[in-house]
Structure formats: structure tokens, C-alpha cells
């Protein structure tokens, strides 16, 4: 394994770090509230970062999402790249790639995914989709939504189908089509409740295999995002404990503080390296299902430990809901449960390993 970034990946990461660092400031995040920073999204697309993901691969995307996580930038970057760009590029037909990718590269189209599938969407005999998903991240910004039916077949649905405008306006009875009802989540992810009522999507990929591949990529990408969130939280905690004095000396000189920060650092590194491994194996076209689940487990279990530590190391300041570190806490807890909490992904991993062992024995 070699996780050394290529020249293209390093350049993209440096550009992302600069843009996120310059524009995803405390003041701008405060002004954005729980919505998306539209100007930041335009800047990222103008710089060509979403389009670059096709060239730098999933590992490159993980590196970019680390930079987003450090600043908790409120843009649909991960969702558009995983459920749009990579999903279409890897599982779409030549016609679908030619038609859908240009908009996703340039930012005129925004994609998200109703993942993981929990049997809430059904394909009727007439080929239409019916069902409701309680919450979908970045749905309020999306032009396209990737959904899986009860048989785990993937469908790309246009979010602008009839019904969305009526429902968003608060109509009691929404017209047939896609309806979006705003939902607030722990992290400010512009989420919404998705209702499909007789919608005809376009098939993407080969059923369960494509679904499993997209889910593994999503878990890997969002683990990379969690690594950045944790790194940002820890960096703020280190700065606070180094500059804050108690009894005439910095808080960082207390052994308890040092040990707590060291544990958080090791947890963050574990999230990072497992995400790197899963992404590298994906890009090398190697089996990566177990590695994606491992990364997701670390992102969930270690992630919540780190963001809790980040708040605790700030002392009373960490209890301030307006302090920047609180955003890292909210993002960390959202990512803790998104795409499966620690217990769920551990169960999946156990079943996968058991199946693999049985196959080897046979």
C-alpha cells in the first residue's frame, strides 16, 4: 500500500485547503445559519475541484474532504461527488455520462443520495417509484437524487419533478412526483424529507452490486470528512490549551490534558489511515468492502470520542453553542450515525467476514 498523494492529488488538496481556509470562516458560517454557502460552492466549482475528482480518484476525494471537514464548510461537496460524479462515472452508461457529468462537474447540477437503503422506496409494476425517506442530506440543494429500491436497484431521480415546489411551499396535498420537505439535522446539511409518488427515474448500474459499491464509496468518503472534522476540533483544542493559563501555567502542561489530546490524536489518525486504505484499494480496483466498513466504524466510534474531547478540552468555553468548536461537535455526531452507526457497521463487517470464511472453507 502506498498512500503518498500524486502530484495532481497534492495540488488539488492544496487548492482546496486555501479555498476552504479563506472562505469557510466563523463569520461566514454564522451568516449561513443552517443553509449552504452558495458563494463558496461556486468558488469550488469555478476552481474545478468537483471535476478533478474523476482524475484524482476516491483517495483524492478523501484528501479534499479532509480539508472541508477542518473548516466544517457548508457545501454539498461529498454528496455531489459520491452520489453524482463517481456513481455516474463508474456505473452509468456512455449516454448517461455524456449527459449528466458536465453539469455535476461545473456545479450547475447538485446530487445527493437517499442512503443507506432501508426498504422505504418501492418500484411499482408500471415502473414508477413510490416511497418516503425521512431525511436526505443536502436535498434542499439537489437537482438529482440517487435512490435504491427494495431490490437495491439504483435510480437517478430529478429533484425538480412536479410536486417539489408545492410541497416546499407548505401545501397539504403535494402533486404526484418528487416532494421535498425541509428537515433540520444535527449538522447543518440542508437536509429534507424525500417523498416519491409515481416518479420515473433512470436506472444506474447493475442492481445490488452497484448499490454496494456506491455505499462503500460513500462510507469511505464520509470517513475522510470525519477525519477532517476531528483534526479541526483537535487543532482548536490544542490552541486553546496552549494559550489558556491556569494557576500560572498553560492548561496543556497538565498531564490529564496531554493524555486526552494524545488519545484524540491517535483516534483521528486511525480514522484517516483506514479511510486512506479503503480509498486506495477502491482506486486500485481491489476488494474494499471490508475496508470501507472498517473506516466507517472508526469514523463513528472514534469520531464521537474526538469531538467530545475537543469540547471538554475547551472547558467552560466548550459549552458555548456559538463557539466554533461546537460546529465540529455537531458535524462529528452527525457523521457518527450517518450511513450506519458503529454497532450497525460492525455487524455488517462481522457478517461479511463470516461469509468470506465460509467461502474459503468451501
Coordinates of C-alpha atoms in Angstrom, one line a residue:
X1 CA 0.0 0.0 0.0
X2 CA 1.2 3.5 -0.9
X3 CA -0.9 6.4 0.3
X4 CA 1.6 9.0 -0.9
X5 CA -0.5 11.6 -2.8
X6 CA 0.2 12.0 -6.5
X7 CA 1.2 15.4 -7.8
X8 CA -2.4 16.0 -9.0
X9 CA -3.8 15.0 -5.7
X10 CA -1.4 17.2 -3.7
X11 CA -2.2 20.2 -6.0
X12 CA -5.9 19.7 -5.6
X13 CA -5.6 19.3 -1.8
X14 CA -3.6 22.5 -1.5
X15 CA -6.1 24.4 -3.6
X16 CA -9.0 23.0 -1.5
X17 CA -7.2 24.0 1.7
X18 CA -6.7 27.5 0.5
X19 CA -10.3 28.0 -0.6
X20 CA -11.9 26.4 2.5
X21 CA -9.5 28.3 4.7
X22 CA -10.2 31.7 3.1
X23 CA -13.9 31.4 2.7
X24 CA -15.3 29.0 5.4
X25 CA -14.7 31.4 8.2
X26 CA -16.6 31.6 11.5
X27 CA -18.3 34.8 10.4
X28 CA -19.5 33.3 7.1
X29 CA -20.7 30.1 8.8
X30 CA -22.6 32.2 11.3
X31 CA -24.2 34.1 8.5
X32 CA -25.1 30.9 6.6
X33 CA -27.0 29.5 9.5
X34 CA -28.1 26.0 8.7
X35 CA -28.1 26.6 4.9
X36 CA -25.5 26.1 2.2
X37 CA -22.8 28.7 1.5
X38 CA -23.7 29.3 -2.2
X39 CA -20.7 31.5 -2.9
X40 CA -18.3 29.0 -1.5
X41 CA -19.8 26.3 -3.6
X42 CA -19.5 28.5 -6.7
X43 CA -15.8 29.1 -5.9
X44 CA -15.1 25.4 -5.5
X45 CA -16.8 24.6 -8.8
X46 CA -15.1 27.5 -10.6
X47 CA -11.7 26.2 -9.4
X48 CA -12.6 22.8 -10.9
X49 CA -12.4 20.8 -7.7
X50 CA -15.5 18.6 -8.2
X51 CA -14.5 17.9 -11.8
X52 CA -11.0 16.9 -10.6
X53 CA -12.4 14.0 -8.6
X54 CA -12.7 11.9 -11.7
X55 CA -9.0 12.2 -12.2
X56 CA -7.7 12.0 -8.6
X57 CA -10.0 9.2 -7.6
X58 CA -11.6 8.3 -4.3
X59 CA -8.3 8.8 -2.4
X60 CA -8.1 12.3 -3.9
X61 CA -11.7 13.0 -2.8
X62 CA -10.9 11.8 0.7
X63 CA -8.0 14.3 0.8
X64 CA -10.3 17.1 -0.3
X65 CA -13.0 16.2 2.2
X66 CA -10.4 16.3 5.0
X67 CA -9.9 20.0 4.2
X68 CA -13.7 20.6 4.1
X69 CA -14.0 18.9 7.5
X70 CA -11.3 21.0 9.1
X71 CA -13.5 24.1 8.5
X72 CA -16.9 22.4 8.6
X73 CA -17.7 24.2 5.2
X74 CA -21.4 24.0 4.4
X75 CA -21.4 22.9 0.8
X76 CA -22.7 19.7 -0.8
X77 CA -19.2 18.6 -1.9
X78 CA -19.2 15.0 -0.6
X79 CA -22.7 14.2 -1.7
X80 CA -22.3 15.6 -5.2
X81 CA -19.0 13.7 -5.8
X82 CA -20.1 10.4 -4.3
X83 CA -23.7 10.1 -5.4
X84 CA -23.2 12.1 -8.6
X85 CA -19.8 12.2 -10.2
X86 CA -18.3 8.9 -9.1
X87 CA -21.6 7.0 -9.3
X88 CA -22.3 8.1 -12.8
X89 CA -18.7 7.8 -14.0
X90 CA -18.4 4.2 -12.6
X91 CA -21.9 2.8 -13.1
X92 CA -23.6 5.0 -15.8
X93 CA -23.9 4.2 -19.5
X94 CA -21.9 6.2 -22.0
X95 CA -25.0 8.2 -22.8
X96 CA -25.6 8.9 -19.1
X97 CA -22.0 10.0 -18.6
X98 CA -22.2 12.4 -21.5
X99 CA -25.4 13.9 -20.4
X100 CA -25.1 14.1 -16.6
X101 CA -21.4 14.6 -15.9
X102 CA -20.9 18.1 -17.4
X103 CA -23.5 19.7 -15.0
X104 CA -22.0 17.8 -12.0
X105 CA -18.5 18.9 -12.9
X106 CA -19.5 22.5 -13.3
X107 CA -21.8 22.8 -10.3
X108 CA -24.9 23.6 -12.2
X109 CA -26.2 20.2 -11.0
X110 CA -26.0 19.0 -7.4
X111 CA -26.5 15.4 -6.5
X112 CA -27.3 13.6 -3.2
X113 CA -28.3 10.1 -2.2
X114 CA -31.0 8.5 -0.1
X115 CA -28.5 6.1 1.5
X116 CA -28.4 3.6 3.1
X117 CA -31.4 1.8 1.6
X118 CA -33.9 0.6 4.2
X119 CA -36.7 -0.6 2.0
X120 CA -38.5 2.7 2.0
X121 CA -38.7 3.1 -1.8
X122 CA -40.5 0.6 -4.0
X123 CA -40.7 0.0 -7.7
X124 CA -44.3 -0.5 -8.9
X125 CA -45.2 -2.8 -11.8
X126 CA -45.7 0.3 -14.0
X127 CA -42.0 1.2 -13.5
X128 CA -42.7 4.2 -11.2
X129 CA -41.1 4.7 -7.8
X130 CA -43.1 5.2 -4.6
X131 CA -42.0 5.8 -1.0
X132 CA -40.6 8.3 1.5
X133 CA -37.2 8.8 3.1
X134 CA -37.3 10.7 6.4
X135 CA -34.2 12.7 5.7
X136 CA -31.6 13.1 2.9
X137 CA -28.5 15.3 3.3
X138 CA -28.3 18.3 1.0
X139 CA -31.7 17.5 -0.5
X140 CA -32.7 21.2 -0.5
X141 CA -29.9 21.9 -2.9
X142 CA -30.1 18.9 -5.0
X143 CA -31.1 18.7 -8.7
X144 CA -30.6 14.9 -8.7
X145 CA -31.2 12.2 -6.1
X146 CA -29.8 8.7 -6.2
X147 CA -32.2 6.2 -4.6
X148 CA -32.3 2.5 -4.2
X149 CA -35.5 0.5 -4.4
X150 CA -36.4 -2.5 -2.2
X151 CA -34.3 -4.8 -4.5
X152 CA -31.3 -2.5 -4.2
X153 CA -31.5 -1.3 -7.8
X154 CA -30.2 2.3 -8.2
X155 CA -32.3 5.0 -9.8
X156 CA -31.3 8.6 -10.5
X157 CA -34.3 10.9 -10.0
X158 CA -34.6 14.5 -10.9
X159 CA -35.5 16.5 -7.8
X160 CA -37.3 19.1 -10.0
X161 CA -40.1 16.6 -10.8
X162 CA -43.7 18.0 -10.3
X163 CA -44.6 18.2 -6.7
X164 CA -41.4 19.7 -5.2
X165 CA -42.5 23.3 -5.4
X166 CA -45.9 22.7 -4.0
X167 CA -44.6 20.8 -1.0
X168 CA -41.8 23.2 -0.3
X169 CA -44.5 25.9 -0.2
X170 CA -46.3 24.1 2.5
X171 CA -49.2 22.6 0.5
X172 CA -51.1 20.0 2.4
X173 CA -51.5 17.8 -0.7
X174 CA -48.5 17.6 -2.9
X175 CA -48.8 16.8 -6.6
X176 CA -47.5 13.5 -7.9
X177 CA -43.8 13.5 -8.4
X178 CA -40.9 14.4 -6.1
X179 CA -41.7 16.4 -3.0
X180 CA -39.1 17.9 -0.6
X181 CA -39.9 19.0 2.9
X182 CA -37.1 20.8 4.8
X183 CA -35.7 19.0 7.8
X184 CA -33.1 20.2 10.3
X185 CA -30.5 17.7 11.3
X186 CA -27.8 17.7 13.9
X187 CA -25.3 19.2 11.4
X188 CA -26.4 22.0 9.0
X189 CA -26.6 19.8 5.9
X190 CA -29.6 21.4 4.2
X191 CA -31.5 18.2 4.6
X192 CA -35.0 17.4 3.5
X193 CA -37.7 14.6 3.6
X194 CA -38.0 12.9 0.3
X195 CA -41.3 11.7 -1.0
X196 CA -41.6 9.8 -4.3
X197 CA -45.1 9.5 -5.7
X198 CA -45.2 7.8 -9.1
X199 CA -41.7 9.1 -10.2
X200 CA -39.9 7.6 -13.1
X201 CA -36.1 7.6 -12.5
X202 CA -33.4 6.3 -14.8
X203 CA -31.6 3.0 -13.9
X204 CA -28.0 3.3 -12.9
X205 CA -25.7 0.2 -12.8
X206 CA -26.3 -3.4 -12.1
X207 CA -28.6 -3.6 -9.1
X208 CA -27.2 -4.8 -5.8
X209 CA -23.6 -4.7 -6.9
X210 CA -23.7 -1.1 -7.9
X211 CA -25.6 -0.2 -4.7
X212 CA -22.9 -1.9 -2.6
X213 CA -20.1 -0.2 -4.5
X214 CA -21.7 3.3 -4.1
X215 CA -22.4 2.7 -0.4
X216 CA -18.8 1.6 0.2
X217 CA -17.5 4.7 -1.6
X218 CA -19.8 6.9 0.4
X219 CA -18.7 5.4 3.7
X220 CA -15.1 5.9 2.7
X221 CA -15.6 9.5 1.6
X222 CA -17.6 10.5 4.7
X223 CA -14.9 8.8 6.9
X224 CA -12.4 11.1 5.2
X225 CA -14.8 14.0 6.0
X226 CA -14.9 12.9 9.6
X227 CA -11.1 12.7 9.8
X228 CA -11.0 16.4 8.8
X229 CA -13.8 17.3 11.3
X230 CA -11.8 15.6 14.1
X231 CA -8.5 17.2 13.0
X232 CA -10.1 20.6 13.1
X233 CA -11.7 20.0 16.5
X234 CA -8.3 18.8 17.9
X235 CA -6.4 21.8 16.4
X236 CA -8.8 24.2 18.1
X237 CA -8.4 22.3 21.4
X238 CA -4.6 22.4 21.2
X239 CA -4.6 26.1 20.5
X240 CA -6.9 26.7 23.4
X241 CA -5.0 24.7 25.9
X242 CA -1.6 26.1 24.9
X243 CA -2.8 29.7 25.1
X244 CA -5.1 29.4 28.2
X245 CA -3.4 29.6 31.5
X246 CA -4.5 28.3 34.9
X247 CA -2.5 28.7 38.1
X248 CA 0.2 30.5 36.2
X249 CA 0.9 27.9 33.6
X250 CA -0.7 26.7 30.3
X251 CA -3.5 24.1 30.5
X252 CA -1.5 22.0 28.1
X253 CA 1.1 21.3 30.7
X254 CA -1.4 19.3 32.8
X255 CA -1.0 15.6 32.4
X256 CA -4.7 14.9 32.1
X257 CA -5.0 17.4 29.2
X258 CA -2.0 15.9 27.5
X259 CA -3.3 12.4 27.7
X260 CA -6.8 13.4 26.5
X261 CA -5.3 15.2 23.5
X262 CA -3.0 12.4 22.7
X263 CA -5.9 9.9 22.7
X264 CA -7.8 12.2 20.4
X265 CA -4.8 12.5 18.0
X266 CA -4.5 8.7 17.8
X267 CA -8.2 8.3 17.1
X268 CA -8.0 10.9 14.4
X269 CA -5.1 9.1 12.8
X270 CA -7.0 5.8 12.9
X271 CA -9.9 7.3 11.1
X272 CA -7.6 8.9 8.5
X273 CA -5.5 5.8 7.7
X274 CA -8.5 3.4 7.5
X275 CA -10.2 5.8 5.1
X276 CA -7.0 6.1 3.0
X277 CA -6.7 2.3 2.8
X278 CA -10.3 1.8 1.7
X279 CA -10.0 4.6 -0.9
X280 CA -6.6 3.3 -2.2
X281 CA -8.0 -0.2 -2.6
X282 CA -11.0 1.3 -4.5
X283 CA -8.8 3.2 -6.9
X284 CA -6.6 0.1 -7.4
X285 CA -9.7 -1.9 -8.3
X286 CA -9.2 -4.2 -5.3
X287 CA -11.8 -5.6 -2.9
X288 CA -12.6 -2.9 -0.4
X289 CA -15.9 -3.7 1.2
X290 CA -14.4 -4.8 4.5
X291 CA -12.0 -1.8 4.5
X292 CA -14.9 0.6 3.9
X293 CA -16.8 -0.8 6.8
X294 CA -13.7 -0.6 9.0
X295 CA -13.2 3.1 8.0
X296 CA -16.9 3.7 8.8
X297 CA -16.6 2.0 12.2
X298 CA -13.6 4.2 13.2
X299 CA -15.4 7.3 11.9
X300 CA -18.3 6.5 14.1
X301 CA -16.8 5.2 17.3
X302 CA -13.5 7.3 17.3
X303 CA -15.1 10.3 15.7
X304 CA -17.6 10.9 18.6
X305 CA -14.8 10.4 21.1
X306 CA -12.7 13.1 19.4
X307 CA -15.3 15.7 19.1
X308 CA -16.4 15.2 22.7
X309 CA -12.8 15.6 23.8
X310 CA -12.5 18.7 21.7
X311 CA -15.4 20.3 23.6
X312 CA -14.2 19.1 27.0
X313 CA -10.7 20.4 26.5
X314 CA -12.2 23.9 26.0
X315 CA -13.6 23.7 29.5
X316 CA -16.5 26.1 30.0
X317 CA -15.9 27.7 26.6
X318 CA -16.8 24.4 25.0
X319 CA -20.3 24.7 26.4
X320 CA -20.8 27.9 24.3
X321 CA -23.1 27.0 21.4
X322 CA -21.7 29.9 19.4
X323 CA -18.1 28.8 19.7
X324 CA -16.5 27.4 16.5
X325 CA -15.6 24.1 18.2
X326 CA -19.3 23.4 18.7
X327 CA -19.7 23.1 14.9
X328 CA -17.2 20.3 14.9
X329 CA -19.1 18.6 17.7
X330 CA -22.3 18.8 15.6
X331 CA -20.7 17.5 12.5
X332 CA -18.9 14.7 14.4
X333 CA -22.1 13.5 15.9
X334 CA -24.0 13.7 12.6
X335 CA -21.2 11.6 10.9
X336 CA -21.2 9.2 13.8
X337 CA -24.6 7.9 12.7
X338 CA -24.8 8.7 9.0
X339 CA -24.6 5.6 6.8
X340 CA -24.8 3.4 9.9
X341 CA -23.6 3.9 13.5
X342 CA -20.7 1.9 14.9
X343 CA -22.8 -1.1 16.0
X344 CA -24.5 -1.4 12.7
X345 CA -21.4 -1.3 10.6
X346 CA -19.6 -3.7 13.0
X347 CA -22.4 -6.2 12.5
X348 CA -22.2 -5.8 8.7
X349 CA -18.4 -6.4 8.9
X350 CA -18.8 -9.5 11.0
X351 CA -21.3 -11.0 8.6
X352 CA -19.0 -10.1 5.7
X353 CA -16.0 -11.8 7.3
X354 CA -18.1 -14.9 8.2
X355 CA -19.3 -15.2 4.6
X356 CA -15.7 -14.8 3.4
X357 CA -14.5 -17.5 5.8
X358 CA -17.2 -19.9 4.7
X359 CA -16.3 -19.3 1.1
X360 CA -12.7 -20.0 1.7
X361 CA -13.6 -23.2 3.6
X362 CA -15.8 -24.4 0.7

